[in-house]
PDB file of C-alpha atoms in Angstrom:
ATOM      1  CA  UNK F   1     -20.999 163.579  23.800  1.00  0.00           C
ATOM      2  CA  UNK F   2     -19.127 160.295  24.305  1.00  0.00           C
ATOM      3  CA  UNK F   3     -22.213 158.768  25.975  1.00  0.00           C
ATOM      4  CA  UNK F   4     -24.352 159.778  22.991  1.00  0.00           C
ATOM      5  CA  UNK F   5     -21.862 158.244  20.560  1.00  0.00           C
ATOM      6  CA  UNK F   6     -21.834 154.955  22.475  1.00  0.00           C
ATOM      7  CA  UNK F   7     -25.640 154.958  22.578  1.00  0.00           C
ATOM      8  CA  UNK F   8     -25.824 155.525  18.810  1.00  0.00           C
ATOM      9  CA  UNK F   9     -23.318 152.749  18.135  1.00  0.00           C
ATOM     10  CA  UNK F  10     -25.335 150.410  20.343  1.00  0.00           C
ATOM     11  CA  UNK F  11     -28.568 151.271  18.522  1.00  0.00           C
ATOM     12  CA  UNK F  12     -26.964 150.769  15.107  1.00  0.00           C
ATOM     13  CA  UNK F  13     -25.457 147.453  16.227  1.00  0.00           C
ATOM     14  CA  UNK F  14     -28.809 146.330  17.596  1.00  0.00           C
ATOM     15  CA  UNK F  15     -30.635 147.018  14.337  1.00  0.00           C
ATOM     16  CA  UNK F  16     -27.841 145.466  12.286  1.00  0.00           C
ATOM     17  CA  UNK F  17     -28.034 142.281  14.384  1.00  0.00           C
ATOM     18  CA  UNK F  18     -31.821 142.319  14.178  1.00  0.00           C
ATOM     19  CA  UNK F  19     -31.571 142.570  10.388  1.00  0.00           C
ATOM     20  CA  UNK F  20     -29.202 139.632  10.163  1.00  0.00           C
ATOM     21  CA  UNK F  21     -31.354 137.522  12.471  1.00  0.00           C
ATOM     22  CA  UNK F  22     -34.471 138.306  10.462  1.00  0.00           C
ATOM     23  CA  UNK F  23     -32.691 137.197   7.278  1.00  0.00           C
ATOM     24  CA  UNK F  24     -31.704 133.909   8.933  1.00  0.00           C
ATOM     25  CA  UNK F  25     -35.280 133.385  10.140  1.00  0.00           C
ATOM     26  CA  UNK F  26     -36.605 134.158   6.653  1.00  0.00           C
ATOM     27  CA  UNK F  27     -34.099 131.704   5.185  1.00  0.00           C
ATOM     28  CA  UNK F  28     -35.295 129.036   7.622  1.00  0.00           C
ATOM     29  CA  UNK F  29     -38.937 129.783   6.711  1.00  0.00           C
ATOM     30  CA  UNK F  30     -38.127 129.334   3.024  1.00  0.00           C
ATOM     31  CA  UNK F  31     -36.853 125.835   3.735  1.00  0.00           C
ATOM     32  CA  UNK F  32     -33.179 126.726   3.641  1.00  0.00           C
ATOM     33  CA  UNK F  33     -31.172 123.952   5.241  1.00  0.00           C
ATOM     34  CA  UNK F  34     -28.210 125.145   7.276  1.00  0.00           C
ATOM     35  CA  UNK F  35     -25.443 123.048   8.824  1.00  0.00           C
ATOM     36  CA  UNK F  36     -22.307 123.677  10.858  1.00  0.00           C
ATOM     37  CA  UNK F  37     -18.895 122.041  10.663  1.00  0.00           C
ATOM     38  CA  UNK F  38     -16.089 122.510  13.199  1.00  0.00           C
ATOM     39  CA  UNK F  39     -12.741 122.369  11.404  1.00  0.00           C
ATOM     40  CA  UNK F  40     -10.767 122.335  14.654  1.00  0.00           C
ATOM     41  CA  UNK F  41     -12.504 119.107  15.681  1.00  0.00           C
ATOM     42  CA  UNK F  42     -11.725 117.606  12.294  1.00  0.00           C
ATOM     43  CA  UNK F  43      -8.062 118.573  12.748  1.00  0.00           C
ATOM     44  CA  UNK F  44      -7.909 116.998  16.184  1.00  0.00           C
ATOM     45  CA  UNK F  45     -10.257 113.987  16.024  1.00  0.00           C
ATOM     46  CA  UNK F  46     -10.030 112.553  12.517  1.00  0.00           C
ATOM     47  CA  UNK F  47      -7.856 109.515  11.862  1.00  0.00           C
ATOM     48  CA  UNK F  48      -6.170 111.391   9.027  1.00  0.00           C
ATOM     49  CA  UNK F  49      -5.154 114.177  11.431  1.00  0.00           C
ATOM     50  CA  UNK F  50      -3.927 111.727  14.068  1.00  0.00           C
ATOM     51  CA  UNK F  51      -1.894 109.862  11.448  1.00  0.00           C
ATOM     52  CA  UNK F  52      -0.390 113.152  10.266  1.00  0.00           C
ATOM     53  CA  UNK F  53       0.541 114.040  13.851  1.00  0.00           C
ATOM     54  CA  UNK F  54       2.239 110.662  14.351  1.00  0.00           C
ATOM     55  CA  UNK F  55       4.064 111.025  11.047  1.00  0.00           C
ATOM     56  CA  UNK F  56       5.318 114.490  12.017  1.00  0.00           C
ATOM     57  CA  UNK F  57       6.469 113.269  15.426  1.00  0.00           C
ATOM     58  CA  UNK F  58       8.450 110.510  13.745  1.00  0.00           C
ATOM     59  CA  UNK F  59       9.886 112.938  11.212  1.00  0.00           C
ATOM     60  CA  UNK F  60      10.851 115.695  13.634  1.00  0.00           C
ATOM     61  CA  UNK F  61      11.355 113.727  16.860  1.00  0.00           C
ATOM     62  CA  UNK F  62      15.075 113.034  16.327  1.00  0.00           C
ATOM     63  CA  UNK F  63      15.797 116.678  15.508  1.00  0.00           C
ATOM     64  CA  UNK F  64      13.811 117.850  18.552  1.00  0.00           C
ATOM     65  CA  UNK F  65      15.810 115.454  20.730  1.00  0.00           C
ATOM     66  CA  UNK F  66      19.048 116.762  19.216  1.00  0.00           C
ATOM     67  CA  UNK F  67      18.049 120.344  20.077  1.00  0.00           C
ATOM     68  CA  UNK F  68      16.987 119.374  23.630  1.00  0.00           C
ATOM     69  CA  UNK F  69      20.269 117.519  24.144  1.00  0.00           C
ATOM     70  CA  UNK F  70      22.180 120.523  22.787  1.00  0.00           C
ATOM     71  CA  UNK F  71      20.436 122.861  25.225  1.00  0.00           C
ATOM     72  CA  UNK F  72      21.273 120.545  28.130  1.00  0.00           C
ATOM     73  CA  UNK F  73      24.895 120.245  26.978  1.00  0.00           C
ATOM     74  CA  UNK F  74      25.298 124.033  26.666  1.00  0.00           C
ATOM     75  CA  UNK F  75      23.765 124.581  30.110  1.00  0.00           C
ATOM     76  CA  UNK F  76      26.086 121.980  31.581  1.00  0.00           C
ATOM     77  CA  UNK F  77      29.140 123.464  29.842  1.00  0.00           C
ATOM     78  CA  UNK F  78      28.154 126.976  30.958  1.00  0.00           C
ATOM     79  CA  UNK F  79      27.771 125.812  34.565  1.00  0.00           C
ATOM     80  CA  UNK F  80      31.165 124.096  34.397  1.00  0.00           C
ATOM     81  CA  UNK F  81      32.749 127.231  32.924  1.00  0.00           C
ATOM     82  CA  UNK F  82      31.251 129.349  35.713  1.00  0.00           C
ATOM     83  CA  UNK F  83      32.747 126.978  38.282  1.00  0.00           C
ATOM     84  CA  UNK F  84      36.157 126.871  36.616  1.00  0.00           C
ATOM     85  CA  UNK F  85      36.312 130.556  35.624  1.00  0.00           C
ATOM     86  CA  UNK F  86      38.256 131.544  38.742  1.00  0.00           C
ATOM     87  CA  UNK F  87      41.011 128.972  38.210  1.00  0.00           C
ATOM     88  CA  UNK F  88      41.256 129.031  34.387  1.00  0.00           C
ATOM     89  CA  UNK F  89      43.896 131.200  32.756  1.00  0.00           C
ATOM     90  CA  UNK F  90      42.399 134.223  30.956  1.00  0.00           C
ATOM     91  CA  UNK F  91      43.073 132.973  27.374  1.00  0.00           C
ATOM     92  CA  UNK F  92      41.498 129.569  28.123  1.00  0.00           C
ATOM     93  CA  UNK F  93      38.440 131.162  29.749  1.00  0.00           C
ATOM     94  CA  UNK F  94      37.929 133.509  26.772  1.00  0.00           C
ATOM     95  CA  UNK F  95      38.381 130.629  24.308  1.00  0.00           C
ATOM     96  CA  UNK F  96      35.821 128.482  26.162  1.00  0.00           C
ATOM     97  CA  UNK F  97      33.368 131.404  26.320  1.00  0.00           C
ATOM     98  CA  UNK F  98      33.694 131.879  22.549  1.00  0.00           C
ATOM     99  CA  UNK F  99      33.236 128.160  21.926  1.00  0.00           C
ATOM    100  CA  UNK F 100      30.145 128.203  24.120  1.00  0.00           C
ATOM    101  CA  UNK F 101      28.771 131.251  22.280  1.00  0.00           C
ATOM    102  CA  UNK F 102      29.433 129.545  18.913  1.00  0.00           C
ATOM    103  CA  UNK F 103      27.679 126.386  20.092  1.00  0.00           C
ATOM    104  CA  UNK F 104      24.738 128.471  21.298  1.00  0.00           C
ATOM    105  CA  UNK F 105      24.428 130.272  17.936  1.00  0.00           C
ATOM    106  CA  UNK F 106      24.585 126.972  16.064  1.00  0.00           C
ATOM    107  CA  UNK F 107      21.940 125.483  18.336  1.00  0.00           C
ATOM    108  CA  UNK F 108      19.673 128.502  17.856  1.00  0.00           C
ATOM    109  CA  UNK F 109      20.066 128.154  14.073  1.00  0.00           C
ATOM    110  CA  UNK F 110      19.104 124.468  14.265  1.00  0.00           C
ATOM    111  CA  UNK F 111      16.161 125.348  16.475  1.00  0.00           C
ATOM    112  CA  UNK F 112      14.911 127.996  13.998  1.00  0.00           C
ATOM    113  CA  UNK F 113      15.264 125.559  11.096  1.00  0.00           C
ATOM    114  CA  UNK F 114      13.385 122.901  13.045  1.00  0.00           C
ATOM    115  CA  UNK F 115      10.542 125.295  13.850  1.00  0.00           C
ATOM    116  CA  UNK F 116      10.313 126.514  10.240  1.00  0.00           C
ATOM    117  CA  UNK F 117      10.397 122.983   8.819  1.00  0.00           C
ATOM    118  CA  UNK F 118       7.859 121.757  11.348  1.00  0.00           C
ATOM    119  CA  UNK F 119       5.485 124.649  10.653  1.00  0.00           C
ATOM    120  CA  UNK F 120       5.817 124.168   6.895  1.00  0.00           C
ATOM    121  CA  UNK F 121       5.106 120.426   7.129  1.00  0.00           C
ATOM    122  CA  UNK F 122       2.231 121.049   9.531  1.00  0.00           C
ATOM    123  CA  UNK F 123       0.683 123.477   7.057  1.00  0.00           C
ATOM    124  CA  UNK F 124       1.107 120.925   4.254  1.00  0.00           C
ATOM    125  CA  UNK F 125      -0.577 118.213   6.317  1.00  0.00           C
ATOM    126  CA  UNK F 126      -3.442 120.534   7.340  1.00  0.00           C
ATOM    127  CA  UNK F 127      -3.941 121.486   3.686  1.00  0.00           C
ATOM    128  CA  UNK F 128      -4.251 117.790   2.756  1.00  0.00           C
ATOM    129  CA  UNK F 129      -6.768 117.240   5.549  1.00  0.00           C
ATOM    130  CA  UNK F 130      -8.782 120.334   4.568  1.00  0.00           C
ATOM    131  CA  UNK F 131      -8.803 119.278   0.921  1.00  0.00           C
ATOM    132  CA  UNK F 132     -10.044 115.801   1.791  1.00  0.00           C
ATOM    133  CA  UNK F 133     -12.553 117.172   4.325  1.00  0.00           C
ATOM    134  CA  UNK F 134     -13.941 119.543   1.681  1.00  0.00           C
ATOM    135  CA  UNK F 135     -14.424 116.631  -0.722  1.00  0.00           C
ATOM    136  CA  UNK F 136     -16.260 114.665   1.964  1.00  0.00           C
ATOM    137  CA  UNK F 137     -18.243 117.748   2.965  1.00  0.00           C
ATOM    138  CA  UNK F 138     -19.443 118.258  -0.621  1.00  0.00           C
ATOM    139  CA  UNK F 139     -20.726 114.688  -0.686  1.00  0.00           C
ATOM    140  CA  UNK F 140     -22.532 115.162   2.641  1.00  0.00           C
ATOM    141  CA  UNK F 141     -24.005 118.477   1.460  1.00  0.00           C
ATOM    142  CA  UNK F 142     -25.402 116.758  -1.637  1.00  0.00           C
ATOM    143  CA  UNK F 143     -26.741 113.794   0.349  1.00  0.00           C
ATOM    144  CA  UNK F 144     -28.455 115.953   2.966  1.00  0.00           C
ATOM    145  CA  UNK F 145     -29.494 118.605   0.433  1.00  0.00           C
ATOM    146  CA  UNK F 146     -27.965 121.417   2.476  1.00  0.00           C
ATOM    147  CA  UNK F 147     -28.057 125.012   1.270  1.00  0.00           C
ATOM    148  CA  UNK F 148     -25.478 126.526   3.612  1.00  0.00           C
ATOM    149  CA  UNK F 149     -22.617 125.202   5.738  1.00  0.00           C
ATOM    150  CA  UNK F 150     -20.939 127.569   8.201  1.00  0.00           C
ATOM    151  CA  UNK F 151     -17.622 127.085   9.966  1.00  0.00           C
ATOM    152  CA  UNK F 152     -17.775 129.709  12.713  1.00  0.00           C
ATOM    153  CA  UNK F 153     -20.722 130.615  14.890  1.00  0.00           C
ATOM    154  CA  UNK F 154     -21.343 132.007  18.346  1.00  0.00           C
ATOM    155  CA  UNK F 155     -23.832 129.248  19.118  1.00  0.00           C
ATOM    156  CA  UNK F 156     -24.594 126.023  17.283  1.00  0.00           C
ATOM    157  CA  UNK F 157     -27.433 123.653  17.924  1.00  0.00           C
ATOM    158  CA  UNK F 158     -26.254 120.034  17.961  1.00  0.00           C
ATOM    159  CA  UNK F 159     -29.115 119.377  15.539  1.00  0.00           C
ATOM    160  CA  UNK F 160     -27.268 121.156  12.694  1.00  0.00           C
ATOM    161  CA  UNK F 161     -23.685 120.171  13.621  1.00  0.00           C
ATOM    162  CA  UNK F 162     -22.424 117.755  10.943  1.00  0.00           C
ATOM    163  CA  UNK F 163     -18.822 117.635  12.171  1.00  0.00           C
ATOM    164  CA  UNK F 164     -19.173 114.044  13.396  1.00  0.00           C
ATOM    165  CA  UNK F 165     -20.547 113.010   9.999  1.00  0.00           C
ATOM    166  CA  UNK F 166     -17.527 114.553   8.273  1.00  0.00           C
ATOM    167  CA  UNK F 167     -15.090 112.892  10.706  1.00  0.00           C
ATOM    168  CA  UNK F 168     -16.795 109.501  10.296  1.00  0.00           C
ATOM    169  CA  UNK F 169     -16.706 109.812   6.498  1.00  0.00           C
ATOM    170  CA  UNK F 170     -13.025 110.818   6.600  1.00  0.00           C
ATOM    171  CA  UNK F 171     -12.207 107.880   8.860  1.00  0.00           C
ATOM    172  CA  UNK F 172     -14.099 105.470   6.601  1.00  0.00           C
ATOM    173  CA  UNK F 173     -11.854 106.297   3.645  1.00  0.00           C
TER     174      UNK F 173
END
């Protein structure tokens, strides 16, 4: 029964794929011009994306350093407390443990805020890049008289990949 179900699913998938491929072939026969653009490459290779990355590193670098330094300081203080725990009076040891726990909570809060702020700013910068890339893409589509531009595909012929054109146009502006 299970084997029959798998066989039927395979047959249905095969005909579905065949139908899609035949539509693409028919579209090509009708003179439909198709292109591909890789947004990940645009986000990593364009000057606008590199500038945004540099800007974010400058903006968040000091806070990241502060968090890294805080982690190192807490580790150092915890190691010192472990060493001194045997000779410290009970009230002092408890007080230092509480101080260390408070410092750790504060550091975790700062770390969460940093991550949230960084993610928010990253999303804002990506949105700017996507908006500008879409404007450039529309111009390229009109110039090349393209009918369809896809962003995801299992295989792409370099002949229809216009990602470099988009990156070059973005960099030129």
